[in-house]
Amino acid sequence: MYSAHVHAFAFLLLIALTLSRWTIVDIALAIWIVIYVGRARKKVYEGAWWTGFLRSLPVGIVYITLLALGMTALVAITIAFG
């Protein structure tokens, strides 16, 4: 549930970032995503922020790597068959 909640929140703010035309609003929304995810993780899993960060770092690296590979594959398939 936590992951679905955080992803829904992040995607909602990313839509707002896409629609926003003001740079200061973009910066505020980007900072808000980072703060919100950190606070939500602390609320759900409790514990110190640095232990949560150390546990989340490898998961985040794998997540971003797989996301990048998936997007690269999607672009390659689109170019090949599009």
Coordinates of N, CA, C and O in Angstrom, one line a residue:
M1 N 0.8 -1.2 0.0 CA 0.0 0.0 0.0 C 0.9 1.3 0.0 O 0.5 2.2 -0.7
Y2 N 1.9 1.2 0.8 CA 2.8 2.4 0.9 C 3.4 2.8 -0.5 O 3.3 3.9 -0.9
S3 N 3.8 1.8 -1.2 CA 4.4 2.0 -2.5 C 3.4 2.6 -3.5 O 3.7 3.5 -4.2
A4 N 2.2 2.0 -3.5 CA 1.1 2.5 -4.4 C 0.8 4.0 -4.0 O 0.6 4.8 -4.9
H5 N 0.7 4.3 -2.8 CA 0.4 5.6 -2.3 C 1.5 6.6 -2.7 O 1.2 7.7 -3.3
V6 N 2.7 6.3 -2.5 CA 3.8 7.2 -2.9 C 3.9 7.4 -4.4 O 4.1 8.5 -4.8
H7 N 3.7 6.3 -5.1 CA 3.7 6.5 -6.6 C 2.6 7.3 -7.1 O 2.8 8.2 -8.0
A8 N 1.4 7.1 -6.5 CA 0.2 8.0 -6.9 C 0.5 9.4 -6.6 O 0.3 10.3 -7.4
F9 N 1.1 9.7 -5.4 CA 1.4 11.1 -5.1 C 2.5 11.7 -6.0 O 2.3 12.8 -6.5
A10 N 3.5 10.9 -6.3 CA 4.6 11.4 -7.1 C 4.1 11.6 -8.6 O 4.4 12.7 -9.2
F11 N 3.3 10.7 -9.1 CA 2.7 10.9 -10.4 C 1.8 12.2 -10.5 O 1.8 12.9 -11.5
L12 N 1.0 12.4 -9.5 CA 0.1 13.6 -9.4 C 1.0 14.8 -9.4 O 0.7 15.8 -10.2
L13 N 2.1 14.9 -8.6 CA 2.9 16.0 -8.6 C 3.7 16.2 -9.9 O 4.0 17.3 -10.4
L14 N 4.1 15.1 -10.6 CA 4.7 15.1 -11.9 C 3.8 15.7 -12.9 O 4.3 16.4 -13.8
I15 N 2.5 15.4 -12.8 CA 1.6 16.0 -13.8 C 1.5 17.5 -13.5 O 1.5 18.3 -14.5
A16 N 1.5 17.9 -12.2 CA 1.4 19.3 -11.9 C 2.7 20.0 -12.4 O 2.7 21.1 -12.9
L17 N 3.9 19.3 -12.3 CA 5.1 19.9 -12.8 C 5.0 20.1 -14.3 O 5.5 21.1 -14.9
T18 N 4.4 19.1 -15.0 CA 4.3 19.2 -16.5 C 3.4 20.4 -16.9 O 3.7 21.0 -17.9
L19 N 2.3 20.6 -16.1 CA 1.4 21.6 -16.5 C 1.8 23.0 -16.0 O 1.3 24.0 -16.5
S20 N 2.7 23.0 -15.0 CA 3.2 24.3 -14.5 C 4.1 25.1 -15.4 O 4.9 24.5 -16.2
R21 N 3.9 26.4 -15.5 CA 4.7 27.2 -16.3 C 5.7 28.1 -15.5 O 6.4 28.9 -16.1
W22 N 5.6 28.0 -14.2 CA 6.5 28.9 -13.4 C 7.6 28.1 -12.8 O 7.4 27.0 -12.2
T23 N 8.8 28.6 -12.9 CA 10.0 27.9 -12.5 C 10.0 27.7 -11.0 O 10.3 26.6 -10.5
I24 N 9.6 28.7 -10.2 CA 9.5 28.6 -8.8 C 8.6 27.5 -8.3 O 8.8 26.8 -7.3
V25 N 7.5 27.4 -9.0 CA 6.5 26.3 -8.7 C 7.1 25.0 -9.0 O 6.9 24.0 -8.2
D26 N 7.8 24.8 -10.1 CA 8.5 23.6 -10.4 C 9.4 23.2 -9.3 O 9.5 22.0 -8.9
I27 N 10.2 24.1 -8.9 CA 11.2 23.8 -7.8 C 10.5 23.4 -6.5 O 10.9 22.4 -5.9
A28 N 9.5 24.1 -6.2 CA 8.7 23.8 -4.9 C 8.1 22.4 -5.0 O 8.2 21.7 -4.0
L29 N 7.5 22.1 -6.1 CA 6.9 20.8 -6.3 C 8.0 19.6 -6.2 O 7.7 18.6 -5.6
A30 N 9.1 19.9 -6.9 CA 10.2 18.9 -6.8 C 10.7 18.6 -5.4 O 10.9 17.5 -5.0
I31 N 10.8 19.7 -4.7 CA 11.3 19.6 -3.3 C 10.2 18.9 -2.4 O 10.5 18.1 -1.6
W32 N 8.9 19.2 -2.7 CA 7.8 18.6 -2.0 C 7.8 17.1 -2.2 O 7.5 16.4 -1.2
I33 N 8.1 16.6 -3.4 CA 8.1 15.2 -3.6 C 9.1 14.5 -2.7 O 8.8 13.5 -2.1
V34 N 10.3 15.1 -2.7 CA 11.4 14.5 -1.9 C 11.0 14.5 -0.4 O 11.2 13.5 0.3
I35 N 10.5 15.6 0.1 CA 10.2 15.7 1.5 C 9.0 14.8 1.9 O 9.1 14.1 2.9
Y36 N 8.0 14.7 1.0 CA 6.9 13.9 1.3 C 7.2 12.4 1.3 O 6.8 11.7 2.2
V37 N 8.0 12.0 0.4 CA 8.4 10.6 0.3 C 9.2 10.2 1.6 O 9.0 9.2 2.2
G38 N 10.1 11.1 2.0 CA 10.9 10.8 3.2 C 10.0 10.8 4.5 O 10.2 9.9 5.3
R39 N 9.1 11.7 4.6 CA 8.2 11.7 5.7 C 7.2 10.6 5.8 O 6.9 10.0 6.8
A40 N 6.7 10.2 4.6 CA 5.8 9.0 4.5 C 6.5 7.8 4.9 O 6.0 6.9 5.6
R41 N 7.8 7.6 4.4 CA 8.5 6.4 4.8 C 8.8 6.4 6.3 O 8.6 5.3 6.9
K42 N 9.1 7.5 6.9 CA 9.3 7.5 8.3 C 8.1 7.2 9.1 O 8.1 6.5 10.1
K43 N 6.9 7.7 8.6 CA 5.6 7.5 9.3 C 5.3 6.0 9.2 O 4.8 5.4 10.2
V44 N 5.5 5.4 8.1 CA 5.1 4.0 7.9 C 6.0 3.0 8.6 O 5.6 2.1 9.3
Y45 N 7.3 3.2 8.4 CA 8.3 2.2 8.8 C 9.0 2.6 10.1 O 9.8 1.9 10.7
E46 N 8.8 3.9 10.5 CA 9.4 4.4 11.7 C 11.0 4.3 11.7 O 11.5 4.1 10.6
G47 N 11.6 4.5 12.8 CA 13.1 4.4 12.8 C 13.8 5.7 12.4 O 13.1 6.7 12.0
A48 N 15.1 5.7 12.5 CA 15.9 6.9 12.1 C 15.9 7.1 10.6 O 15.8 6.2 9.8
W49 N 16.0 8.4 10.2 CA 15.9 8.7 8.8 C 17.1 8.1 8.0 O 17.0 7.7 6.9
W50 N 18.3 8.1 8.7 CA 19.5 7.6 8.0 C 19.5 6.1 7.8 O 20.0 5.7 6.8
T51 N 18.9 5.4 8.7 CA 18.8 3.9 8.5 C 17.8 3.6 7.3 O 18.1 2.7 6.5
G52 N 16.7 4.4 7.3 CA 15.8 4.2 6.2 C 16.4 4.6 4.9 O 16.2 4.0 3.8
F53 N 17.2 5.7 4.9 CA 17.9 6.1 3.7 C 18.9 5.0 3.2 O 18.9 4.7 2.0
L54 N 19.6 4.5 4.1 CA 20.6 3.4 3.7 C 19.9 2.2 3.2 O 20.4 1.5 2.3
R55 N 18.7 1.9 3.7 CA 18.0 0.7 3.2 C 17.3 1.0 1.9 O 17.2 0.1 1.0
S56 N 16.9 2.3 1.7 CA 16.2 2.6 0.5 C 17.1 2.9 -0.7 O 16.7 2.8 -1.9
L57 N 18.4 3.2 -0.4 CA 19.3 3.6 -1.5 C 19.5 2.4 -2.5 O 19.4 2.7 -3.7
P58 N 19.8 1.2 -2.1 CA 20.0 0.1 -3.1 C 18.7 -0.1 -3.9 O 18.7 -0.4 -5.1
V59 N 17.6 -0.1 -3.2 CA 16.3 -0.3 -3.9 C 16.0 0.8 -4.9 O 15.6 0.5 -6.0
G60 N 16.4 2.0 -4.5 CA 16.2 3.2 -5.4 C 17.1 3.1 -6.7 O 16.7 3.4 -7.8
I61 N 18.3 2.6 -6.4 CA 19.3 2.5 -7.6 C 18.8 1.4 -8.5 O 18.8 1.6 -9.8
V62 N 18.3 0.3 -8.0 CA 17.8 -0.8 -8.9 C 16.5 -0.3 -9.6 O 16.3 -0.6 -10.8
Y63 N 15.6 0.4 -8.9 CA 14.4 0.9 -9.4 C 14.7 1.9 -10.6 O 14.1 1.7 -11.7
I64 N 15.6 2.8 -10.4 CA 15.9 3.8 -11.5 C 16.6 3.0 -12.7 O 16.3 3.4 -13.8
T65 N 17.5 2.1 -12.4 CA 18.2 1.3 -13.4 C 17.1 0.6 -14.3 O 17.2 0.6 -15.5
L66 N 16.2 -0.1 -13.6 CA 15.2 -0.9 -14.4 C 14.3 0.0 -15.1 O 13.9 -0.3 -16.3
L67 N 13.9 1.1 -14.6 CA 13.1 2.1 -15.2 C 13.8 2.6 -16.5 O 13.2 2.7 -17.6
A68 N 15.1 3.0 -16.4 CA 15.8 3.4 -17.5 C 16.0 2.4 -18.6 O 15.8 2.7 -19.8
L69 N 16.2 1.1 -18.2 CA 16.3 0.0 -19.2 C 14.9 -0.2 -19.9 O 14.9 -0.4 -21.1
G70 N 13.9 -0.1 -19.1 CA 12.5 -0.3 -19.7 C 12.2 0.8 -20.7 O 11.7 0.6 -21.8
M71 N 12.5 2.1 -20.3 CA 12.3 3.2 -21.2 C 13.1 3.1 -22.5 O 12.7 3.4 -23.6
T72 N 14.4 2.7 -22.3 CA 15.3 2.5 -23.5 C 14.7 1.4 -24.4 O 14.7 1.6 -25.6
A73 N 14.3 0.3 -23.8 CA 13.7 -0.8 -24.6 C 12.4 -0.3 -25.4 O 12.2 -0.6 -26.5
L74 N 11.6 0.5 -24.7 CA 10.4 1.1 -25.3 C 10.7 2.0 -26.5 O 10.1 1.9 -27.5
V75 N 11.7 2.8 -26.3 CA 12.1 3.7 -27.4 C 12.7 2.9 -28.5 O 12.4 3.2 -29.7
A76 N 13.5 1.9 -28.3 CA 14.1 1.0 -29.3 C 13.0 0.3 -30.1 O 13.0 0.2 -31.3
I77 N 12.0 -0.2 -29.4 CA 10.9 -0.9 -30.0 C 10.1 0.0 -30.9 O 9.7 -0.3 -32.0
T78 N 9.9 1.2 -30.4 CA 9.1 2.2 -31.1 C 9.8 2.6 -32.4 O 9.2 2.7 -33.5
I79 N 11.1 2.8 -32.3 CA 11.9 3.2 -33.5 C 11.9 2.0 -34.5 O 11.8 2.2 -35.7
A80 N 12.1 0.8 -34.0 CA 12.2 -0.4 -34.9 C 10.9 -0.7 -35.6 O 10.9 -1.1 -36.8
F81 N 9.8 -0.5 -34.9 CA 8.5 -0.9 -35.4 C 7.6 0.2 -35.8 O 6.5 0.0 -36.2
G82 N 8.0 1.4 -35.4 CA 7.1 2.6 -35.6 C 7.3 3.2 -36.9 O 6.8 3.7 -37.7

